[in-house]
CSV table of C-alpha atoms in Angstrom, one decimal:
chain,number,residue,atom,x,y,z
A,1,UNK,CA,17.5,-82.1,-119.5
A,2,UNK,CA,18.3,-78.0,-119.4
A,3,UNK,CA,16.2,-77.6,-116.3
A,4,UNK,CA,17.5,-80.8,-114.5
A,5,UNK,CA,21.0,-79.6,-114.9
A,6,UNK,CA,20.5,-76.0,-113.6
A,7,UNK,CA,19.0,-77.5,-110.6
A,8,UNK,CA,21.8,-79.8,-110.3
A,9,UNK,CA,24.5,-77.1,-110.3
A,10,UNK,CA,22.4,-74.8,-108.2
A,11,UNK,CA,22.2,-77.1,-105.5
A,12,UNK,CA,25.9,-78.0,-105.8
A,13,UNK,CA,26.7,-74.2,-105.7
A,14,UNK,CA,24.5,-72.8,-103.1
A,15,UNK,CA,24.9,-75.5,-100.5
A,16,UNK,CA,28.2,-74.5,-99.6
A,17,UNK,CA,27.7,-70.8,-99.7
A,18,UNK,CA,26.3,-70.1,-96.3
A,19,UNK,CA,25.8,-72.4,-93.5
A,20,UNK,CA,22.5,-70.5,-93.0
A,21,UNK,CA,19.9,-72.2,-95.3
A,22,UNK,CA,17.4,-69.4,-97.0
A,23,UNK,CA,13.9,-70.6,-96.9
A,24,UNK,CA,10.5,-69.0,-97.1
A,25,UNK,CA,8.0,-70.7,-94.8
A,26,UNK,CA,5.0,-68.7,-96.1
A,27,UNK,CA,4.6,-68.9,-99.8
A,28,UNK,CA,3.2,-65.3,-99.7
A,29,UNK,CA,5.8,-63.8,-97.6
A,30,UNK,CA,8.1,-63.5,-100.8
A,31,UNK,CA,6.0,-60.7,-101.8
A,32,UNK,CA,6.6,-58.6,-99.0
A,33,UNK,CA,8.9,-55.8,-99.1
A,34,UNK,CA,11.6,-56.8,-96.7
A,35,UNK,CA,11.5,-60.6,-97.8
A,36,UNK,CA,11.8,-59.4,-101.6
A,37,UNK,CA,14.5,-57.2,-100.7
A,38,UNK,CA,16.5,-59.7,-98.9
A,39,UNK,CA,15.9,-62.2,-101.6
A,40,UNK,CA,17.5,-59.9,-104.0
A,41,UNK,CA,20.5,-59.1,-102.1
A,42,UNK,CA,20.8,-63.0,-101.2
A,43,UNK,CA,20.7,-63.6,-105.2
A,44,UNK,CA,23.2,-60.9,-105.9
A,45,UNK,CA,25.6,-62.7,-103.4
A,46,UNK,CA,24.8,-66.0,-105.2
A,47,UNK,CA,25.9,-64.9,-108.6
A,48,UNK,CA,28.7,-62.9,-107.6
A,49,UNK,CA,29.9,-66.0,-105.8
A,50,UNK,CA,29.2,-68.3,-108.9
A,51,UNK,CA,31.3,-65.8,-110.8
A,52,UNK,CA,34.3,-65.8,-108.3
A,53,UNK,CA,34.1,-69.7,-108.4
A,54,UNK,CA,34.4,-69.7,-112.1
A,55,UNK,CA,37.1,-67.2,-112.7
A,56,UNK,CA,38.9,-68.7,-109.7
A,57,UNK,CA,38.4,-72.4,-111.3
A,58,UNK,CA,39.6,-71.0,-114.8
A,59,UNK,CA,42.8,-69.3,-113.3
A,60,UNK,CA,42.2,-66.5,-115.8
A,61,UNK,CA,44.2,-63.1,-115.5
A,62,UNK,CA,43.9,-60.1,-117.8
A,63,UNK,CA,47.4,-59.9,-119.8
A,64,UNK,CA,47.7,-56.5,-121.2
A,65,UNK,CA,49.5,-55.3,-124.2
A,66,UNK,CA,53.0,-54.7,-124.4
A,67,UNK,CA,54.0,-51.2,-125.7
A,68,UNK,CA,57.1,-50.3,-128.0
A,69,UNK,CA,60.8,-51.2,-127.3
A,70,UNK,CA,61.7,-47.7,-125.6
A,71,UNK,CA,60.2,-48.3,-122.3
A,72,UNK,CA,59.0,-52.0,-122.4
A,73,UNK,CA,55.8,-51.2,-120.3
A,74,UNK,CA,52.4,-52.6,-120.6
A,75,UNK,CA,49.4,-50.9,-122.2
A,76,UNK,CA,45.9,-51.3,-121.0
A,77,UNK,CA,43.7,-52.9,-124.0
A,78,UNK,CA,41.2,-55.5,-124.1
A,79,UNK,CA,42.3,-59.2,-123.9
A,80,UNK,CA,40.2,-59.9,-127.2
A,81,UNK,CA,39.8,-56.8,-129.7
A,82,UNK,CA,38.6,-58.1,-132.9
A,83,UNK,CA,38.6,-54.8,-134.4
A,84,UNK,CA,42.6,-54.4,-134.0
A,85,UNK,CA,44.5,-54.5,-137.7
A,86,UNK,CA,46.0,-57.7,-138.5
A,87,UNK,CA,49.2,-57.7,-140.4
A,88,UNK,CA,50.7,-61.1,-139.7
A,89,UNK,CA,48.3,-64.3,-140.4
A,90,UNK,CA,49.2,-67.9,-141.6
A,91,UNK,CA,46.5,-70.2,-143.5
A,92,UNK,CA,46.3,-73.7,-142.0
A,93,UNK,CA,45.7,-76.6,-144.1
A,94,UNK,CA,41.9,-76.7,-143.0
A,95,UNK,CA,41.3,-73.1,-144.2
A,96,UNK,CA,41.4,-71.4,-140.9
A,97,UNK,CA,43.7,-68.6,-140.2
A,98,UNK,CA,46.1,-68.1,-137.4
A,99,UNK,CA,47.3,-64.5,-136.4
A,100,UNK,CA,50.4,-63.6,-134.8
A,101,UNK,CA,52.7,-61.1,-133.7
A,102,UNK,CA,56.8,-61.2,-133.4
A,103,UNK,CA,59.4,-60.0,-131.1
A,104,UNK,CA,63.1,-59.8,-130.8
A,105,UNK,CA,65.4,-60.4,-134.0
A,106,UNK,CA,64.2,-61.3,-137.5
A,107,UNK,CA,63.6,-65.0,-137.5
A,108,UNK,CA,66.2,-65.1,-140.3
A,109,UNK,CA,69.0,-63.8,-138.3
A,110,UNK,CA,68.2,-65.6,-134.8
A,111,UNK,CA,69.9,-68.3,-132.9
A,112,UNK,CA,66.8,-69.3,-131.0
A,113,UNK,CA,63.2,-69.6,-132.2
A,114,UNK,CA,60.5,-69.6,-129.6
A,115,UNK,CA,56.7,-70.2,-129.9
A,116,UNK,CA,55.0,-68.6,-127.1
A,117,UNK,CA,51.4,-70.1,-126.2
A,118,UNK,CA,49.0,-67.9,-124.4
A,119,UNK,CA,46.4,-69.0,-121.6
A,120,UNK,CA,42.7,-68.6,-121.0
A,121,UNK,CA,41.1,-65.3,-121.8
A,122,UNK,CA,44.7,-64.0,-123.3
A,123,UNK,CA,46.0,-63.5,-127.0
A,124,UNK,CA,49.1,-62.7,-128.7
A,125,UNK,CA,49.2,-59.3,-127.2
A,126,UNK,CA,49.6,-61.1,-123.9
A,127,UNK,CA,52.5,-59.7,-121.5
A,128,UNK,CA,56.0,-61.6,-121.5
A,129,UNK,CA,57.9,-59.3,-119.5
A,130,UNK,CA,61.7,-60.2,-120.9
A,131,UNK,CA,63.2,-56.9,-122.0
A,132,UNK,CA,64.0,-56.2,-125.7
A,133,UNK,CA,67.8,-55.7,-125.0
A,134,UNK,CA,68.0,-59.5,-123.7
A,135,UNK,CA,65.9,-60.7,-126.6
A,136,UNK,CA,68.5,-59.0,-129.2
A,137,UNK,CA,71.4,-59.9,-127.1
A,138,UNK,CA,70.7,-63.7,-127.1
A,139,UNK,CA,69.4,-63.5,-130.6
A,140,UNK,CA,66.1,-64.6,-129.8
A,141,UNK,CA,63.0,-64.7,-132.2
A,142,UNK,CA,59.8,-64.7,-130.1
A,143,UNK,CA,56.6,-65.7,-132.0
A,144,UNK,CA,53.3,-65.1,-130.1
A,145,UNK,CA,49.9,-66.4,-131.9
A,146,UNK,CA,46.2,-66.3,-131.1
A,147,UNK,CA,45.1,-69.8,-130.4
A,148,UNK,CA,42.3,-70.8,-132.4
A,149,UNK,CA,38.9,-68.5,-131.5
A,150,UNK,CA,41.2,-65.9,-129.9
A,151,UNK,CA,41.8,-62.4,-131.2
A,152,UNK,CA,42.2,-62.5,-134.7
A,153,UNK,CA,42.4,-66.4,-135.3
A,154,UNK,CA,39.4,-68.1,-136.6
A,155,UNK,CA,37.8,-70.5,-134.3
A,156,UNK,CA,38.2,-74.3,-134.5
A,157,UNK,CA,34.6,-76.0,-133.8
A,158,UNK,CA,36.8,-79.1,-133.7
A,159,UNK,CA,39.4,-78.0,-131.2
A,160,UNK,CA,40.9,-80.9,-129.2
A,161,UNK,CA,44.1,-81.4,-127.5
A,162,UNK,CA,45.7,-82.9,-130.8
A,163,UNK,CA,44.3,-80.1,-132.7
A,164,UNK,CA,46.3,-77.6,-130.6
A,165,UNK,CA,49.7,-79.1,-131.5
A,166,UNK,CA,48.9,-79.4,-134.9
A,167,UNK,CA,48.1,-75.7,-135.2
A,168,UNK,CA,51.7,-75.0,-133.6
A,169,UNK,CA,53.5,-77.7,-135.9
A,170,UNK,CA,51.7,-76.0,-139.0
A,171,UNK,CA,52.6,-72.6,-137.7
A,172,UNK,CA,56.2,-73.2,-137.3
A,173,UNK,CA,56.5,-75.2,-140.6
A,174,UNK,CA,54.7,-72.4,-142.7
A,175,UNK,CA,56.8,-69.6,-141.1
A,176,UNK,CA,59.9,-71.8,-141.8
A,177,UNK,CA,61.2,-71.8,-138.0
A,178,UNK,CA,63.6,-74.9,-138.7
A,179,UNK,CA,63.8,-78.5,-137.8
A,180,UNK,CA,63.8,-77.6,-134.2
A,181,UNK,CA,62.2,-74.8,-132.2
A,182,UNK,CA,61.4,-73.9,-128.6
A,183,UNK,CA,57.6,-73.8,-127.1
A,184,UNK,CA,56.7,-71.7,-123.9
A,185,UNK,CA,53.2,-72.5,-122.6
A,186,UNK,CA,51.6,-70.1,-119.9
A,187,UNK,CA,48.8,-71.5,-117.8
A,188,UNK,CA,46.0,-73.0,-119.6
A,189,UNK,CA,48.2,-72.7,-122.7
A,190,UNK,CA,50.3,-75.5,-121.3
A,191,UNK,CA,48.2,-78.1,-122.6
A,192,UNK,CA,49.0,-77.6,-126.1
A,193,UNK,CA,52.6,-77.6,-125.1
A,194,UNK,CA,52.0,-81.0,-123.4
A,195,UNK,CA,50.4,-82.2,-126.5
A,196,UNK,CA,53.7,-81.1,-128.6
A,197,UNK,CA,55.7,-83.1,-126.0
A,198,UNK,CA,53.4,-86.1,-126.7
A,199,UNK,CA,53.1,-85.9,-130.5
A,200,UNK,CA,56.2,-84.0,-132.0
A,201,UNK,CA,59.0,-84.2,-129.5
A,202,UNK,CA,61.5,-84.7,-132.5
A,203,UNK,CA,60.7,-80.9,-133.4
A,204,UNK,CA,61.1,-79.4,-130.1
A,205,UNK,CA,64.5,-77.9,-129.2
A,206,UNK,CA,63.1,-77.3,-125.5
A,207,UNK,CA,59.9,-76.8,-123.8
A,208,UNK,CA,59.1,-74.2,-120.6
A,209,UNK,CA,55.7,-74.8,-118.8
A,210,UNK,CA,55.0,-71.5,-116.7
A,211,UNK,CA,52.5,-72.1,-114.0
A,212,UNK,CA,51.0,-75.1,-115.9
A,213,UNK,CA,47.4,-75.9,-114.8
A,214,UNK,CA,46.6,-79.1,-113.3
A,215,UNK,CA,43.6,-81.4,-115.2
A,216,UNK,CA,42.1,-83.4,-112.2
A,217,UNK,CA,41.0,-85.9,-114.8
A,218,UNK,CA,44.4,-87.2,-115.3
A,219,UNK,CA,44.1,-90.8,-114.4
A,220,UNK,CA,47.4,-91.1,-112.6
A,221,UNK,CA,47.0,-88.3,-110.4
A,222,UNK,CA,46.8,-89.4,-106.8
A,223,UNK,CA,43.2,-89.1,-104.8
A,224,UNK,CA,45.1,-88.4,-101.7
A,225,UNK,CA,46.5,-85.2,-103.1
A,226,UNK,CA,43.3,-83.9,-104.7
A,227,UNK,CA,40.5,-85.2,-102.4
A,228,UNK,CA,40.5,-82.1,-100.3
A,229,UNK,CA,41.3,-79.6,-102.9
A,230,UNK,CA,38.4,-77.4,-103.6
A,231,UNK,CA,39.6,-76.7,-107.0
A,232,UNK,CA,38.6,-80.3,-108.1
A,233,UNK,CA,35.1,-79.8,-107.4
A,234,UNK,CA,34.9,-76.4,-108.8
A,235,UNK,CA,36.4,-77.6,-112.0
A,236,UNK,CA,34.0,-80.7,-112.0
A,237,UNK,CA,31.2,-78.2,-111.5
A,238,UNK,CA,32.4,-75.3,-114.1
A,239,UNK,CA,32.8,-78.3,-116.6
A,240,UNK,CA,28.9,-79.4,-116.1
A,241,UNK,CA,28.0,-75.6,-116.5
A,242,UNK,CA,30.1,-75.1,-119.8
A,243,UNK,CA,28.9,-78.4,-121.3
A,244,UNK,CA,25.0,-78.3,-120.5
A,245,UNK,CA,24.1,-75.0,-119.7
A,246,UNK,CA,26.3,-72.6,-122.0
A,247,UNK,CA,23.0,-70.2,-122.4
A,248,UNK,CA,22.8,-69.6,-118.8
A,249,UNK,CA,26.5,-68.8,-118.5
A,250,UNK,CA,26.4,-66.5,-121.6
A,251,UNK,CA,23.3,-64.8,-120.0
A,252,UNK,CA,25.1,-64.1,-116.9
A,253,UNK,CA,28.2,-62.6,-118.2
A,254,UNK,CA,25.9,-60.0,-120.4
A,255,UNK,CA,23.2,-59.3,-118.2
A,256,UNK,CA,23.2,-55.9,-116.3
A,257,UNK,CA,21.1,-56.8,-113.3
A,258,UNK,CA,24.2,-57.6,-111.3
A,259,UNK,CA,27.7,-56.4,-111.6
A,260,UNK,CA,30.3,-59.0,-112.9
A,261,UNK,CA,33.3,-57.0,-114.1
A,262,UNK,CA,35.1,-56.4,-110.9
A,263,UNK,CA,33.9,-59.2,-108.6
A,264,UNK,CA,37.6,-60.5,-108.6
A,265,UNK,CA,39.6,-57.4,-108.2
A,266,UNK,CA,41.5,-57.5,-105.0
A,267,UNK,CA,40.1,-60.9,-104.2
A,268,UNK,CA,42.8,-62.8,-102.2
A,269,UNK,CA,41.2,-66.2,-102.1
A,270,UNK,CA,42.7,-66.5,-105.8
A,271,UNK,CA,45.9,-64.4,-105.7
A,272,UNK,CA,48.9,-63.8,-103.7
A,273,UNK,CA,50.1,-60.6,-102.5
A,274,UNK,CA,52.4,-60.3,-105.4
A,275,UNK,CA,49.6,-61.0,-107.8
A,276,UNK,CA,47.3,-58.2,-106.3
A,277,UNK,CA,50.0,-55.8,-106.7
A,278,UNK,CA,50.0,-56.7,-110.6
A,279,UNK,CA,46.5,-56.7,-110.7
A,280,UNK,CA,46.4,-53.1,-109.5
A,281,UNK,CA,48.2,-52.0,-112.7
A,282,UNK,CA,45.8,-53.6,-115.1
A,283,UNK,CA,42.4,-52.7,-116.2
A,284,UNK,CA,40.8,-55.7,-114.8
A,285,UNK,CA,39.1,-58.5,-116.4
A,286,UNK,CA,38.0,-57.0,-119.7
A,287,UNK,CA,37.3,-60.2,-121.5
A,288,UNK,CA,34.5,-60.9,-119.0
A,289,UNK,CA,33.0,-57.9,-119.2
A,290,UNK,CA,29.7,-57.1,-121.0
A,291,UNK,CA,31.6,-55.5,-123.9
A,292,UNK,CA,34.1,-58.3,-124.1
A,293,UNK,CA,32.2,-61.6,-123.9
A,294,UNK,CA,28.7,-60.5,-125.4
A,295,UNK,CA,30.2,-61.4,-128.6
A,296,UNK,CA,28.8,-65.3,-128.9
A,297,UNK,CA,32.1,-66.2,-131.0
A,298,UNK,CA,34.2,-65.0,-128.2
A,299,UNK,CA,32.0,-66.9,-125.8
A,300,UNK,CA,32.0,-70.2,-127.6
A,301,UNK,CA,35.6,-70.3,-128.3
A,302,UNK,CA,36.5,-69.8,-124.4
A,303,UNK,CA,33.7,-72.4,-123.7
A,304,UNK,CA,35.5,-74.9,-126.0
A,305,UNK,CA,38.8,-74.1,-124.8
A,306,UNK,CA,37.8,-74.7,-121.1
A,307,UNK,CA,36.3,-78.0,-122.1
A,308,UNK,CA,39.1,-79.5,-124.0
A,309,UNK,CA,41.5,-78.4,-121.3
A,310,UNK,CA,39.6,-79.9,-118.5
A,311,UNK,CA,37.9,-82.9,-119.9
A,312,UNK,CA,39.7,-86.2,-120.3
A,313,UNK,CA,42.5,-86.3,-122.7
A,314,UNK,CA,43.7,-89.2,-125.0
A,315,UNK,CA,47.1,-89.1,-122.9
A,316,UNK,CA,47.9,-88.7,-119.3
A,317,UNK,CA,51.2,-86.4,-119.2
A,318,UNK,CA,52.1,-88.2,-115.9
A,319,UNK,CA,52.6,-91.3,-117.8
A,320,UNK,CA,54.9,-89.9,-120.4
A,321,UNK,CA,58.5,-91.2,-120.9
A,322,UNK,CA,61.5,-89.0,-121.3
A,323,UNK,CA,61.6,-88.1,-124.8
A,324,UNK,CA,64.8,-86.7,-124.6
A,325,UNK,CA,67.0,-89.9,-123.2
A,326,UNK,CA,70.2,-88.3,-124.6
A,327,UNK,CA,69.4,-84.8,-123.2
A,328,UNK,CA,69.2,-83.4,-126.8
A,329,UNK,CA,66.2,-81.2,-125.5
A,330,UNK,CA,64.8,-80.0,-122.4
A,331,UNK,CA,61.6,-79.7,-120.4
A,332,UNK,CA,61.2,-77.4,-117.7
A,333,UNK,CA,58.3,-76.4,-115.1
A,334,UNK,CA,58.3,-73.0,-113.5
A,335,UNK,CA,55.9,-72.6,-110.5
A,336,UNK,CA,55.0,-70.1,-108.0
A,337,UNK,CA,55.1,-71.1,-104.0
A,338,UNK,CA,52.5,-68.6,-103.4
A,339,UNK,CA,50.2,-69.5,-106.4
A,340,UNK,CA,46.8,-70.2,-105.1
A,341,UNK,CA,45.3,-71.0,-108.6
A,342,UNK,CA,47.5,-74.2,-109.2
A,343,UNK,CA,48.8,-75.9,-105.7
A,344,UNK,CA,52.3,-75.9,-105.5
A,345,UNK,CA,52.1,-79.7,-103.9
A,346,UNK,CA,50.4,-80.8,-107.2
A,347,UNK,CA,53.1,-79.3,-109.5
A,348,UNK,CA,55.8,-80.9,-107.2
A,349,UNK,CA,54.3,-84.2,-107.5
A,350,UNK,CA,54.4,-83.8,-111.5
A,351,UNK,CA,57.9,-82.8,-111.2
A,352,UNK,CA,58.7,-85.9,-109.0
A,353,UNK,CA,56.9,-88.5,-111.1
A,354,UNK,CA,58.6,-87.1,-114.3
A,355,UNK,CA,62.3,-86.4,-112.8
A,356,UNK,CA,63.4,-85.9,-116.5
A,357,UNK,CA,61.7,-82.5,-116.0
A,358,UNK,CA,63.3,-79.5,-114.5
A,359,UNK,CA,61.5,-78.1,-111.9
A,360,UNK,CA,62.0,-74.3,-110.7
A,361,UNK,CA,60.1,-72.7,-108.1
A,362,UNK,CA,59.8,-68.9,-107.3
A,363,UNK,CA,59.6,-68.6,-103.5
A,364,UNK,CA,57.5,-65.3,-103.5
A,365,UNK,CA,55.6,-65.9,-107.1
A,366,UNK,CA,52.0,-66.4,-107.7
A,367,UNK,CA,50.0,-67.3,-110.8
A,368,UNK,CA,51.4,-64.2,-112.5
A,369,UNK,CA,54.8,-65.1,-113.3
A,370,UNK,CA,55.1,-63.7,-116.8
A,371,UNK,CA,54.7,-60.1,-115.2
A,372,UNK,CA,58.0,-60.4,-113.6
A,373,UNK,CA,60.9,-59.4,-115.6
A,374,UNK,CA,63.5,-61.3,-113.5
A,375,UNK,CA,61.5,-64.6,-113.9
A,376,UNK,CA,60.9,-64.4,-117.4
A,377,UNK,CA,64.7,-63.8,-118.1
A,378,UNK,CA,65.5,-66.7,-116.2
A,379,UNK,CA,63.0,-68.9,-118.0
A,380,UNK,CA,64.8,-67.9,-121.1
A,381,UNK,CA,68.5,-68.4,-120.0
A,382,UNK,CA,67.4,-71.8,-118.2
A,383,UNK,CA,65.6,-73.0,-121.5
A,384,UNK,CA,68.3,-71.6,-124.0
A,385,UNK,CA,71.3,-71.7,-122.2
A,386,UNK,CA,70.5,-74.4,-119.5
A,387,UNK,CA,71.3,-72.2,-116.5
A,388,UNK,CA,70.1,-73.2,-113.4
A,389,UNK,CA,69.4,-70.2,-111.0
A,390,UNK,CA,70.0,-71.5,-107.5
A,391,UNK,CA,67.2,-68.9,-106.2
A,392,UNK,CA,64.5,-71.2,-108.0
A,393,UNK,CA,65.8,-74.5,-107.0
A,394,UNK,CA,63.6,-76.4,-104.7
A,395,UNK,CA,65.0,-76.5,-101.2
A,396,UNK,CA,62.6,-79.1,-99.6
A,397,UNK,CA,63.1,-82.7,-99.6
A,398,UNK,CA,60.2,-84.5,-101.5
């Protein structure tokens, strides 16, 4: 079965890489020096392309650690650092621990309690570039936690869309955040936020989905919007790889034959100019270097997270009815027009299908909106105060 799957995905990946098909008519020719060198170069190119496709499909970006309040700048640290000292944790009902950190005013003095949900390959040390001055001035308590299997939180072998919402609910209850609290999801971290909207809407004072990923398995997603979207095929391919060839993927990320750490740096295929400018000031994709991902615990947690996110869910977000008919809470989507990871056309379709969601579009924004202080502060003001910045209104007629 393993060999069959490897052959299958190899054909799917290799066929579109080049219009010129590589063959060896004479079986003995592969042993010739020039042919061997050519084959090695070709193989290196293939593996690099595989990594690019994988990472582009995942929509990953290294999110660096925030420094102290005096300068509000970002430090360059590994996305997942198991050696870091844990000072804040809660124990869930199933015995797992979730680690978290806090920003803003103390929770017993705050006006607004917000839980921030990080995306794929990130952690509680993620960047959310709202200034400490704004957090203090508005009375915001910001809780950022390591999702199951990330950073210093225990993995959840039974991870599901439902369990992600349960983790948030338990975390809020144990920390006594009150009867209602806000949730902000980022990129892949939006599937826990969708699950909260579905399962615990009564506990949500409001939700913001920042560059939320699109699951192409949502049954009501129109085929005419996705049939020519190469990301759909990449997601399907990567789901097969993560499900059936985990050993091969782990080997590729940890082998030393071909470089795999910097293949995405400066790649305009998946990042717009503004995203690339952000990436120039980061250390790159630290989680996917051999030092970061060789730990099987880290790899398995990433794999489970991806499988849950891109597999079939037990509900379709596009079929949700308005959980707040009396406007007692609000749901927002923030999307970058230049985002090359999540197509703006799909996000516009989501907002059109769910008119009760407030849609905001950043004209020059890409996928890394959380690195933009102006955008992050606009997200908070819109979510908490109901502001509707004209700059981020959709100007096209749907």
